[in-house]
Amino acid sequence: MTVTIPHQCHFPDIGDQEIASLGVPFAFVSVFDHWLTEAECMATNLFTYRNAFKANQLQDYLAGERKFLALYNHLGNAGTIVNCPGVLRSINSASSEFQRILRRSLREALFM
């Protein structure tokens, strides 16, 4: 089989169409209870790991991070595809490797 688009081997029925155009439900996820304004992003020390560390609020950041990771584990329990280290592949969302990828991405050490 020749793969012409990156996700074709994992989602062969999608072709080159955007997922949203197929009516597949999706959502944006945040650890905050609302979408932050630009001013709120700038004002919060919990927005990034680095800022939380500098402001001595790391425990609060980590509590939010744990909730976010638990949500991602739940969302991915039927199957997860990652693009790390640069190749789309299936991964177990409960694996330590997936947890490491998510943590590094959340902490802006390495984006997915």
Backbone atoms as SQL, in Angstrom:
CREATE TABLE atoms (id INTEGER PRIMARY KEY, chain TEXT, resi INTEGER, resn TEXT, atom TEXT, x REAL, y REAL, z REAL);
INSERT INTO atoms VALUES
  (1, 'A', 1, 'MET', 'N', 0.843, -1.174, 0.000),
  (2, 'A', 1, 'MET', 'CA', 0.000, 0.000, 0.000),
  (3, 'A', 1, 'MET', 'C', 0.887, 1.235, 0.000),
  (4, 'A', 2, 'THR', 'N', 0.622, 2.169, -0.870),
  (5, 'A', 2, 'THR', 'CA', 1.350, 3.422, -0.925),
  (6, 'A', 2, 'THR', 'C', 0.603, 4.457, -0.105),
  (7, 'A', 3, 'VAL', 'N', 1.296, 5.069, 0.840),
  (8, 'A', 3, 'VAL', 'CA', 0.685, 6.100, 1.674),
  (9, 'A', 3, 'VAL', 'C', 0.971, 7.453, 1.045),
  (10, 'A', 4, 'THR', 'N', -0.093, 8.140, 0.636),
  (11, 'A', 4, 'THR', 'CA', 0.085, 9.443, -0.009),
  (12, 'A', 4, 'THR', 'C', -0.157, 10.604, 0.934),
  (13, 'A', 5, 'ILE', 'N', -0.891, 10.372, 2.018),
  (14, 'A', 5, 'ILE', 'CA', -1.101, 11.401, 3.026),
  (15, 'A', 5, 'ILE', 'C', -0.737, 10.812, 4.375),
  (16, 'A', 6, 'PRO', 'N', -0.211, 11.625, 5.292),
  (17, 'A', 6, 'PRO', 'CA', 0.354, 11.099, 6.538),
  (18, 'A', 6, 'PRO', 'C', -0.567, 10.223, 7.367),
  (19, 'A', 7, 'HIS', 'N', -1.850, 10.579, 7.490),
  (20, 'A', 7, 'HIS', 'CA', -2.744, 9.821, 8.367),
  (21, 'A', 7, 'HIS', 'C', -3.449, 8.667, 7.670),
  (22, 'A', 8, 'GLN', 'N', -3.189, 8.456, 6.391),
  (23, 'A', 8, 'GLN', 'CA', -3.942, 7.472, 5.613),
  (24, 'A', 8, 'GLN', 'C', -3.811, 6.046, 6.155),
  (25, 'A', 9, 'CYS', 'N', -2.645, 5.660, 6.631),
  (26, 'A', 9, 'CYS', 'CA', -2.492, 4.286, 7.128),
  (27, 'A', 9, 'CYS', 'C', -3.278, 4.061, 8.416),
  (28, 'A', 10, 'HIS', 'N', -3.519, 5.130, 9.194),
  (29, 'A', 10, 'HIS', 'CA', -4.275, 4.999, 10.438),
  (30, 'A', 10, 'HIS', 'C', -5.764, 5.254, 10.238),
  (31, 'A', 11, 'PHE', 'N', -6.098, 6.139, 9.288),
  (32, 'A', 11, 'PHE', 'CA', -7.485, 6.495, 9.008),
  (33, 'A', 11, 'PHE', 'C', -7.730, 6.396, 7.503),
  (34, 'A', 12, 'PRO', 'N', -7.772, 5.173, 6.961),
  (35, 'A', 12, 'PRO', 'CA', -7.844, 5.007, 5.508),
  (36, 'A', 12, 'PRO', 'C', -9.114, 5.560, 4.869),
  (37, 'A', 13, 'ASP', 'N', -10.192, 5.702, 5.618),
  (38, 'A', 13, 'ASP', 'CA', -11.446, 6.179, 5.046),
  (39, 'A', 13, 'ASP', 'C', -11.531, 7.696, 4.939),
  (40, 'A', 14, 'ILE', 'N', -10.581, 8.400, 5.513),
  (41, 'A', 14, 'ILE', 'CA', -10.651, 9.857, 5.526),
  (42, 'A', 14, 'ILE', 'C', -10.144, 10.462, 4.222),
  (43, 'A', 15, 'GLY', 'N', -9.168, 9.852, 3.606),
  (44, 'A', 15, 'GLY', 'CA', -8.617, 10.430, 2.391),
  (45, 'A', 15, 'GLY', 'C', -7.951, 11.757, 2.687),
  (46, 'A', 16, 'ASP', 'N', -8.098, 12.717, 1.780),
  (47, 'A', 16, 'ASP', 'CA', -7.432, 13.994, 1.994),
  (48, 'A', 16, 'ASP', 'C', -8.371, 15.063, 2.553),
  (49, 'A', 17, 'GLN', 'N', -9.563, 14.654, 2.999),
  (50, 'A', 17, 'GLN', 'CA', -10.520, 15.601, 3.571),
  (51, 'A', 17, 'GLN', 'C', -10.146, 15.952, 5.004),
  (52, 'A', 18, 'GLU', 'N', -10.530, 17.142, 5.430),
  (53, 'A', 18, 'GLU', 'CA', -10.329, 17.543, 6.818),
  (54, 'A', 18, 'GLU', 'C', -11.322, 16.783, 7.696),
  (55, 'A', 19, 'ILE', 'N', -10.905, 16.407, 8.881),
  (56, 'A', 19, 'ILE', 'CA', -11.780, 15.661, 9.795),
  (57, 'A', 19, 'ILE', 'C', -13.047, 16.450, 10.091),
  (58, 'A', 20, 'ALA', 'N', -12.930, 17.746, 10.314),
  (59, 'A', 20, 'ALA', 'CA', -14.104, 18.562, 10.639),
  (60, 'A', 20, 'ALA', 'C', -15.131, 18.548, 9.513),
  (61, 'A', 21, 'SER', 'N', -14.681, 18.508, 8.271),
  (62, 'A', 21, 'SER', 'CA', -15.615, 18.520, 7.143),
  (63, 'A', 21, 'SER', 'C', -16.409, 17.223, 7.050),
  (64, 'A', 22, 'LEU', 'N', -15.945, 16.183, 7.735),
  (65, 'A', 22, 'LEU', 'CA', -16.653, 14.902, 7.738),
  (66, 'A', 22, 'LEU', 'C', -17.701, 14.827, 8.839),
  (67, 'A', 23, 'GLY', 'N', -17.791, 15.878, 9.655),
  (68, 'A', 23, 'GLY', 'CA', -18.754, 15.880, 10.739),
  (69, 'A', 23, 'GLY', 'C', -18.294, 15.113, 11.961),
  (70, 'A', 24, 'VAL', 'N', -16.999, 14.808, 12.041),
  (71, 'A', 24, 'VAL', 'CA', -16.459, 14.114, 13.207),
  (72, 'A', 24, 'VAL', 'C', -16.371, 15.120, 14.351),
  (73, 'A', 25, 'PRO', 'N', -16.989, 14.820, 15.490),
  (74, 'A', 25, 'PRO', 'CA', -16.938, 15.784, 16.595),
  (75, 'A', 25, 'PRO', 'C', -15.526, 15.908, 17.158),
  (76, 'A', 26, 'PHE', 'N', -15.165, 17.108, 17.531),
  (77, 'A', 26, 'PHE', 'CA', -13.880, 17.344, 18.172),
  (78, 'A', 26, 'PHE', 'C', -14.044, 18.525, 19.116),
  (79, 'A', 27, 'ALA', 'N', -13.089, 18.706, 19.995),
  (80, 'A', 27, 'ALA', 'CA', -13.154, 19.801, 20.961),
  (81, 'A', 27, 'ALA', 'C', -11.752, 20.267, 21.297),
  (82, 'A', 28, 'PHE', 'N', -11.651, 21.517, 21.681),
  (83, 'A', 28, 'PHE', 'CA', -10.407, 22.044, 22.211),
  (84, 'A', 28, 'PHE', 'C', -10.450, 21.843, 23.719),
  (85, 'A', 29, 'VAL', 'N', -9.321, 21.504, 24.312),
  (86, 'A', 29, 'VAL', 'CA', -9.278, 21.149, 25.724),
  (87, 'A', 29, 'VAL', 'C', -8.376, 22.121, 26.472),
  (88, 'A', 30, 'SER', 'N', -8.813, 22.520, 27.669),
  (89, 'A', 30, 'SER', 'CA', -8.034, 23.438, 28.493),
  (90, 'A', 30, 'SER', 'C', -8.150, 23.026, 29.948),
  (91, 'A', 31, 'VAL', 'N', -7.119, 23.296, 30.736),
  (92, 'A', 31, 'VAL', 'CA', -7.186, 23.022, 32.169),
  (93, 'A', 31, 'VAL', 'C', -7.931, 24.141, 32.892),
  (94, 'A', 32, 'PHE', 'N', -8.182, 25.251, 32.215),
  (95, 'A', 32, 'PHE', 'CA', -8.914, 26.359, 32.813),
  (96, 'A', 32, 'PHE', 'C', -10.409, 26.165, 32.581),
  (97, 'A', 33, 'ASP', 'N', -11.234, 26.828, 33.390),
  (98, 'A', 33, 'ASP', 'CA', -12.685, 26.639, 33.280),
  (99, 'A', 33, 'ASP', 'C', -13.326, 27.527, 32.211),
  (100, 'A', 34, 'HIS', 'N', -12.518, 28.314, 31.509),
  (101, 'A', 34, 'HIS', 'CA', -13.006, 29.151, 30.415),
  (102, 'A', 34, 'HIS', 'C', -11.824, 29.484, 29.503),
  (103, 'A', 35, 'TRP', 'N', -12.124, 29.993, 28.300),
  (104, 'A', 35, 'TRP', 'CA', -11.044, 30.406, 27.402),
  (105, 'A', 35, 'TRP', 'C', -10.441, 31.680, 27.945),
  (106, 'A', 36, 'LEU', 'N', -9.148, 31.656, 28.167),
  (107, 'A', 36, 'LEU', 'CA', -8.473, 32.825, 28.715),
  (108, 'A', 36, 'LEU', 'C', -8.315, 33.909, 27.656),
  (109, 'A', 37, 'THR', 'N', -8.480, 35.143, 28.114),
  (110, 'A', 37, 'THR', 'CA', -8.171, 36.270, 27.240),
  (111, 'A', 37, 'THR', 'C', -6.653, 36.419, 27.203),
  (112, 'A', 38, 'GLU', 'N', -6.172, 37.238, 26.297),
  (113, 'A', 38, 'GLU', 'CA', -4.726, 37.468, 26.233),
  (114, 'A', 38, 'GLU', 'C', -4.219, 38.048, 27.549),
  (115, 'A', 39, 'ALA', 'N', -4.982, 38.962, 28.141),
  (116, 'A', 39, 'ALA', 'CA', -4.581, 39.569, 29.416),
  (117, 'A', 39, 'ALA', 'C', -4.518, 38.518, 30.524),
  (118, 'A', 40, 'GLU', 'N', -5.498, 37.600, 30.544),
  (119, 'A', 40, 'GLU', 'CA', -5.491, 36.539, 31.554),
  (120, 'A', 40, 'GLU', 'C', -4.292, 35.613, 31.373),
  (121, 'A', 41, 'CYS', 'N', -3.960, 35.306, 30.131),
  (122, 'A', 41, 'CYS', 'CA', -2.786, 34.459, 29.863),
  (123, 'A', 41, 'CYS', 'C', -1.520, 35.109, 30.400),
  (124, 'A', 42, 'MET', 'N', -1.400, 36.402, 30.165),
  (125, 'A', 42, 'MET', 'CA', -0.207, 37.115, 30.609),
  (126, 'A', 42, 'MET', 'C', -0.152, 37.222, 32.135),
  (127, 'A', 43, 'ALA', 'N', -1.319, 37.273, 32.776),
  (128, 'A', 43, 'ALA', 'CA', -1.373, 37.487, 34.221),
  (129, 'A', 43, 'ALA', 'C', -1.221, 36.211, 35.040),
  (130, 'A', 44, 'THR', 'N', -1.537, 35.066, 34.469),
  (131, 'A', 44, 'THR', 'CA', -1.496, 33.835, 35.260),
  (132, 'A', 44, 'THR', 'C', -0.105, 33.222, 35.279),
  (133, 'A', 45, 'ASN', 'N', 0.278, 32.745, 36.432),
  (134, 'A', 45, 'ASN', 'CA', 1.550, 32.036, 36.562),
  (135, 'A', 45, 'ASN', 'C', 1.380, 30.552, 36.286),
  (136, 'A', 46, 'LEU', 'N', 0.141, 30.117, 36.101),
  (137, 'A', 46, 'LEU', 'CA', -0.118, 28.693, 35.894),
  (138, 'A', 46, 'LEU', 'C', -0.177, 28.319, 34.426),
  (139, 'A', 47, 'PHE', 'N', -0.011, 29.284, 33.543),
  (140, 'A', 47, 'PHE', 'CA', -0.142, 29.007, 32.120),
  (141, 'A', 47, 'PHE', 'C', 0.998, 28.145, 31.602),
  (142, 'A', 48, 'THR', 'N', 2.192, 28.336, 32.117),
  (143, 'A', 48, 'THR', 'CA', 3.331, 27.523, 31.695),
  (144, 'A', 48, 'THR', 'C', 4.058, 26.968, 32.912),
  (145, 'A', 49, 'TYR', 'N', 4.701, 25.854, 32.700),
  (146, 'A', 49, 'TYR', 'CA', 5.496, 25.214, 33.748),
  (147, 'A', 49, 'TYR', 'C', 6.566, 26.178, 34.258),
  (148, 'A', 50, 'ARG', 'N', 7.247, 26.836, 33.334),
  (149, 'A', 50, 'ARG', 'CA', 8.340, 27.747, 33.699),
  (150, 'A', 50, 'ARG', 'C', 7.849, 28.888, 34.587),
  (151, 'A', 51, 'ASN', 'N', 6.718, 29.506, 34.211),
  (152, 'A', 51, 'ASN', 'CA', 6.190, 30.608, 35.018),
  (153, 'A', 51, 'ASN', 'C', 5.731, 30.133, 36.389),
  (154, 'A', 52, 'ALA', 'N', 5.101, 28.972, 36.448),
  (155, 'A', 52, 'ALA', 'CA', 4.663, 28.425, 37.733),
  (156, 'A', 52, 'ALA', 'C', 5.864, 28.146, 38.624),
  (157, 'A', 53, 'PHE', 'N', 6.924, 27.614, 38.052),
  (158, 'A', 53, 'PHE', 'CA', 8.141, 27.328, 38.813),
  (159, 'A', 53, 'PHE', 'C', 8.734, 28.624, 39.362),
  (160, 'A', 54, 'LYS', 'N', 8.852, 29.629, 38.505),
  (161, 'A', 54, 'LYS', 'CA', 9.427, 30.914, 38.923),
  (162, 'A', 54, 'LYS', 'C', 8.596, 31.590, 40.009),
  (163, 'A', 55, 'ALA', 'N', 7.271, 31.416, 39.961),
  (164, 'A', 55, 'ALA', 'CA', 6.367, 32.058, 40.917),
  (165, 'A', 55, 'ALA', 'C', 6.112, 31.201, 42.147),
  (166, 'A', 56, 'ASN', 'N', 6.838, 30.091, 42.272),
  (167, 'A', 56, 'ASN', 'CA', 6.670, 29.173, 43.400),
  (168, 'A', 56, 'ASN', 'C', 5.229, 28.642, 43.480),
  (169, 'A', 57, 'GLN', 'N', 4.628, 28.391, 42.317),
  (170, 'A', 57, 'GLN', 'CA', 3.274, 27.842, 42.241),
  (171, 'A', 57, 'GLN', 'C', 3.269, 26.513, 41.490),
  (172, 'A', 58, 'LEU', 'N', 4.372, 25.811, 41.584),
  (173, 'A', 58, 'LEU', 'CA', 4.516, 24.574, 40.824),
  (174, 'A', 58, 'LEU', 'C', 3.488, 23.519, 41.234),
  (175, 'A', 59, 'GLN', 'N', 3.160, 23.445, 42.520),
  (176, 'A', 59, 'GLN', 'CA', 2.183, 22.444, 42.960),
  (177, 'A', 59, 'GLN', 'C', 0.818, 22.681, 42.315),
  (178, 'A', 60, 'ASP', 'N', 0.425, 23.948, 42.192),
  (179, 'A', 60, 'ASP', 'CA', -0.848, 24.265, 41.533),
  (180, 'A', 60, 'ASP', 'C', -0.802, 23.892, 40.056),
  (181, 'A', 61, 'TYR', 'N', 0.320, 24.188, 39.400),
  (182, 'A', 61, 'TYR', 'CA', 0.473, 23.825, 37.995),
  (183, 'A', 61, 'TYR', 'C', 0.386, 22.308, 37.834),
  (184, 'A', 62, 'LEU', 'N', 1.101, 21.578, 38.686),
  (185, 'A', 62, 'LEU', 'CA', 1.136, 20.117, 38.583),
  (186, 'A', 62, 'LEU', 'C', -0.241, 19.500, 38.827),
  (187, 'A', 63, 'ALA', 'N', -1.037, 20.109, 39.708),
  (188, 'A', 63, 'ALA', 'CA', -2.401, 19.612, 39.939),
  (189, 'A', 63, 'ALA', 'C', -3.219, 19.733, 38.652),
  (190, 'A', 64, 'GLY', 'N', -3.103, 20.861, 37.963),
  (191, 'A', 64, 'GLY', 'CA', -3.791, 21.030, 36.682),
  (192, 'A', 64, 'GLY', 'C', -3.258, 20.088, 35.626),
  (193, 'A', 65, 'GLU', 'N', -1.944, 19.885, 35.630),
  (194, 'A', 65, 'GLU', 'CA', -1.324, 18.979, 34.663),
  (195, 'A', 65, 'GLU', 'C', -1.832, 17.551, 34.856),
  (196, 'A', 66, 'ARG', 'N', -1.958, 17.120, 36.108),
  (197, 'A', 66, 'ARG', 'CA', -2.465, 15.766, 36.379),
  (198, 'A', 66, 'ARG', 'C', -3.893, 15.596, 35.850),
  (199, 'A', 67, 'LYS', 'N', -4.724, 16.612, 36.038),
  (200, 'A', 67, 'LYS', 'CA', -6.101, 16.550, 35.523),
  (201, 'A', 67, 'LYS', 'C', -6.104, 16.462, 33.999),
  (202, 'A', 68, 'PHE', 'N', -5.253, 17.254, 33.374),
  (203, 'A', 68, 'PHE', 'CA', -5.164, 17.263, 31.918),
  (204, 'A', 68, 'PHE', 'C', -4.698, 15.909, 31.399),
  (205, 'A', 69, 'LEU', 'N', -3.684, 15.324, 32.047),
  (206, 'A', 69, 'LEU', 'CA', -3.174, 14.012, 31.638),
  (207, 'A', 69, 'LEU', 'C', -4.231, 12.928, 31.824),
  (208, 'A', 70, 'ALA', 'N', -4.978, 12.998, 32.919),
  (209, 'A', 70, 'ALA', 'CA', -6.041, 12.016, 33.156),
  (210, 'A', 70, 'ALA', 'C', -7.108, 12.109, 32.064),
  (211, 'A', 71, 'LEU', 'N', -7.450, 13.327, 31.668),
  (212, 'A', 71, 'LEU', 'CA', -8.422, 13.509, 30.596),
  (213, 'A', 71, 'LEU', 'C', -7.896, 12.929, 29.288),
  (214, 'A', 72, 'TYR', 'N', -6.640, 13.223, 28.951),
  (215, 'A', 72, 'TYR', 'CA', -6.060, 12.688, 27.715),
  (216, 'A', 72, 'TYR', 'C', -5.998, 11.165, 27.746),
  (217, 'A', 73, 'ASN', 'N', -5.681, 10.580, 28.898),
  (218, 'A', 73, 'ASN', 'CA', -5.675, 9.116, 29.009),
  (219, 'A', 73, 'ASN', 'C', -7.060, 8.559, 28.722),
  (220, 'A', 74, 'HIS', 'N', -8.073, 9.201, 29.278),
  (221, 'A', 74, 'HIS', 'CA', -9.444, 8.742, 29.067),
  (222, 'A', 74, 'HIS', 'C', -9.860, 8.904, 27.602),
  (223, 'A', 75, 'LEU', 'N', -9.555, 10.058, 27.022),
  (224, 'A', 75, 'LEU', 'CA', -9.920, 10.303, 25.625),
  (225, 'A', 75, 'LEU', 'C', -9.215, 9.342, 24.675),
  (226, 'A', 76, 'GLY', 'N', -8.006, 8.942, 25.030),
  (227, 'A', 76, 'GLY', 'CA', -7.222, 8.095, 24.137),
  (228, 'A', 76, 'GLY', 'C', -7.303, 6.615, 24.411),
  (229, 'A', 77, 'ASN', 'N', -8.182, 6.195, 25.323),
  (230, 'A', 77, 'ASN', 'CA', -8.182, 4.774, 25.683),
  (231, 'A', 77, 'ASN', 'C', -8.642, 3.857, 24.553),
  (232, 'A', 78, 'ALA', 'N', -9.296, 4.406, 23.527),
  (233, 'A', 78, 'ALA', 'CA', -9.709, 3.577, 22.393),
  (234, 'A', 78, 'ALA', 'C', -8.684, 3.607, 21.267),
  (235, 'A', 79, 'GLY', 'N', -7.656, 4.404, 21.435),
  (236, 'A', 79, 'GLY', 'CA', -6.611, 4.493, 20.425),
  (237, 'A', 79, 'GLY', 'C', -6.078, 5.904, 20.306),
  (238, 'A', 80, 'THR', 'N', -4.788, 6.019, 20.172),
  (239, 'A', 80, 'THR', 'CA', -4.133, 7.320, 20.088),
  (240, 'A', 80, 'THR', 'C', -3.082, 7.277, 18.992),
  (241, 'A', 81, 'ILE', 'N', -3.008, 8.346, 18.233),
  (242, 'A', 81, 'ILE', 'CA', -1.993, 8.493, 17.196),
  (243, 'A', 81, 'ILE', 'C', -1.111, 9.672, 17.592),
  (244, 'A', 82, 'VAL', 'N', 0.193, 9.486, 17.554),
  (245, 'A', 82, 'VAL', 'CA', 1.129, 10.579, 17.841),
  (246, 'A', 82, 'VAL', 'C', 2.034, 10.807, 16.637),
  (247, 'A', 83, 'ASN', 'N', 2.587, 11.979, 16.580),
  (248, 'A', 83, 'ASN', 'CA', 3.539, 12.340, 15.536),
  (249, 'A', 83, 'ASN', 'C', 4.880, 12.609, 16.209),
  (250, 'A', 84, 'CYS', 'N', 5.344, 11.654, 16.945),
  (251, 'A', 84, 'CYS', 'CA', 6.585, 11.802, 17.697),
  (252, 'A', 84, 'CYS', 'C', 7.313, 10.467, 17.660),
  (253, 'A', 85, 'PRO', 'N', 8.474, 10.389, 17.189),
  (254, 'A', 85, 'PRO', 'CA', 9.451, 11.439, 16.859),
  (255, 'A', 85, 'PRO', 'C', 9.423, 11.862, 15.395),
  (256, 'A', 86, 'GLY', 'N', 8.289, 12.277, 14.900),
  (257, 'A', 86, 'GLY', 'CA', 8.198, 12.769, 13.533),
  (258, 'A', 86, 'GLY', 'C', 7.522, 11.809, 12.572),
  (259, 'A', 87, 'VAL', 'N', 7.020, 10.691, 13.078),
  (260, 'A', 87, 'VAL', 'CA', 6.325, 9.708, 12.251),
  (261, 'A', 87, 'VAL', 'C', 4.997, 9.392, 12.928),
  (262, 'A', 88, 'LEU', 'N', 3.893, 9.484, 12.179),
  (263, 'A', 88, 'LEU', 'CA', 2.599, 9.119, 12.748),
  (264, 'A', 88, 'LEU', 'C', 2.596, 7.647, 13.110),
  (265, 'A', 89, 'ARG', 'N', 2.179, 7.360, 14.340),
  (266, 'A', 89, 'ARG', 'CA', 2.119, 5.968, 14.774),
  (267, 'A', 89, 'ARG', 'C', 1.109, 5.836, 15.898),
  (268, 'A', 90, 'SER', 'N', 0.628, 4.635, 16.071),
  (269, 'A', 90, 'SER', 'CA', -0.302, 4.327, 17.144),
  (270, 'A', 90, 'SER', 'C', 0.479, 4.152, 18.442),
  (271, 'A', 91, 'ILE', 'N', -0.124, 4.582, 19.550),
  (272, 'A', 91, 'ILE', 'CA', 0.528, 4.438, 20.851),
  (273, 'A', 91, 'ILE', 'C', -0.547, 4.192, 21.907),
  (274, 'A', 92, 'ASN', 'N', -0.214, 3.436, 22.922),
  (275, 'A', 92, 'ASN', 'CA', -1.116, 3.168, 24.037),
  (276, 'A', 92, 'ASN', 'C', -1.133, 4.405, 24.933),
  (277, 'A', 93, 'SER', 'N', -2.321, 4.973, 25.154),
  (278, 'A', 93, 'SER', 'CA', -2.411, 6.207, 25.937),
  (279, 'A', 93, 'SER', 'C', -2.052, 6.005, 27.406),
  (280, 'A', 94, 'ALA', 'N', -2.045, 4.766, 27.878),
  (281, 'A', 94, 'ALA', 'CA', -1.664, 4.500, 29.267),
  (282, 'A', 94, 'ALA', 'C', -0.170, 4.223, 29.415),
  (283, 'A', 95, 'SER', 'N', 0.554, 4.220, 28.306),
  (284, 'A', 95, 'SER', 'CA', 1.983, 3.886, 28.367),
  (285, 'A', 95, 'SER', 'C', 2.803, 5.024, 28.961),
  (286, 'A', 96, 'SER', 'N', 3.912, 4.669, 29.565),
  (287, 'A', 96, 'SER', 'CA', 4.805, 5.686, 30.129),
  (288, 'A', 96, 'SER', 'C', 5.378, 6.570, 29.026),
  (289, 'A', 97, 'GLU', 'N', 5.561, 6.018, 27.834),
  (290, 'A', 97, 'GLU', 'CA', 6.075, 6.822, 26.720),
  (291, 'A', 97, 'GLU', 'C', 5.083, 7.924, 26.348),
  (292, 'A', 98, 'PHE', 'N', 3.794, 7.590, 26.276),
  (293, 'A', 98, 'PHE', 'CA', 2.790, 8.593, 25.938),
  (294, 'A', 98, 'PHE', 'C', 2.718, 9.664, 27.023),
  (295, 'A', 99, 'GLN', 'N', 2.795, 9.239, 28.287),
  (296, 'A', 99, 'GLN', 'CA', 2.783, 10.202, 29.391),
  (297, 'A', 99, 'GLN', 'C', 3.970, 11.164, 29.282),
  (298, 'A', 100, 'ARG', 'N', 5.129, 10.631, 28.930),
  (299, 'A', 100, 'ARG', 'CA', 6.328, 11.460, 28.780),
  (300, 'A', 100, 'ARG', 'C', 6.147, 12.454, 27.634),
  (301, 'A', 101, 'ILE', 'N', 5.602, 11.996, 26.514),
  (302, 'A', 101, 'ILE', 'CA', 5.370, 12.879, 25.366),
  (303, 'A', 101, 'ILE', 'C', 4.426, 14.014, 25.758),
  (304, 'A', 102, 'LEU', 'N', 3.333, 13.677, 26.433),
  (305, 'A', 102, 'LEU', 'CA', 2.379, 14.706, 26.846),
  (306, 'A', 102, 'LEU', 'C', 3.000, 15.691, 27.824),
  (307, 'A', 103, 'ARG', 'N', 3.694, 15.174, 28.833),
  (308, 'A', 103, 'ARG', 'CA', 4.307, 16.068, 29.825),
  (309, 'A', 103, 'ARG', 'C', 5.304, 17.023, 29.185),
  (310, 'A', 104, 'ARG', 'N', 6.144, 16.489, 28.322),
  (311, 'A', 104, 'ARG', 'CA', 7.144, 17.341, 27.670),
  (312, 'A', 104, 'ARG', 'C', 6.468, 18.386, 26.788),
  (313, 'A', 105, 'SER', 'N', 5.385, 17.996, 26.154),
  (314, 'A', 105, 'SER', 'CA', 4.652, 18.950, 25.326),
  (315, 'A', 105, 'SER', 'C', 3.993, 20.029, 26.187),
  (316, 'A', 106, 'LEU', 'N', 3.324, 19.607, 27.257),
  (317, 'A', 106, 'LEU', 'CA', 2.680, 20.568, 28.152),
  (318, 'A', 106, 'LEU', 'C', 3.692, 21.523, 28.775),
  (319, 'A', 107, 'ARG', 'N', 4.843, 21.015, 29.090),
  (320, 'A', 107, 'ARG', 'CA', 5.876, 21.845, 29.728),
  (321, 'A', 107, 'ARG', 'C', 6.737, 22.576, 28.707),
  (322, 'A', 108, 'GLU', 'N', 6.325, 22.478, 27.458),
  (323, 'A', 108, 'GLU', 'CA', 6.983, 23.168, 26.355),
  (324, 'A', 108, 'GLU', 'C', 8.435, 22.760, 26.188),
  (325, 'A', 109, 'ALA', 'N', 8.744, 21.527, 26.601),
  (326, 'A', 109, 'ALA', 'CA', 10.090, 21.000, 26.400),
  (327, 'A', 109, 'ALA', 'C', 10.201, 20.388, 25.015),
  (328, 'A', 110, 'LEU', 'N', 9.113, 19.818, 24.545),
  (329, 'A', 110, 'LEU', 'CA', 9.086, 19.200, 23.220),
  (330, 'A', 110, 'LEU', 'C', 7.637, 19.103, 22.790),
  (331, 'A', 111, 'PHE', 'N', 7.275, 19.799, 21.739),
  (332, 'A', 111, 'PHE', 'CA', 5.895, 19.764, 21.274),
  (333, 'A', 111, 'PHE', 'C', 5.646, 18.510, 20.465),
  (334, 'A', 112, 'MET', 'N', 4.386, 18.053, 20.492),
  (335, 'A', 112, 'MET', 'CA', 4.004, 16.865, 19.737),
  (336, 'A', 112, 'MET', 'C', 3.952, 17.193, 18.266);
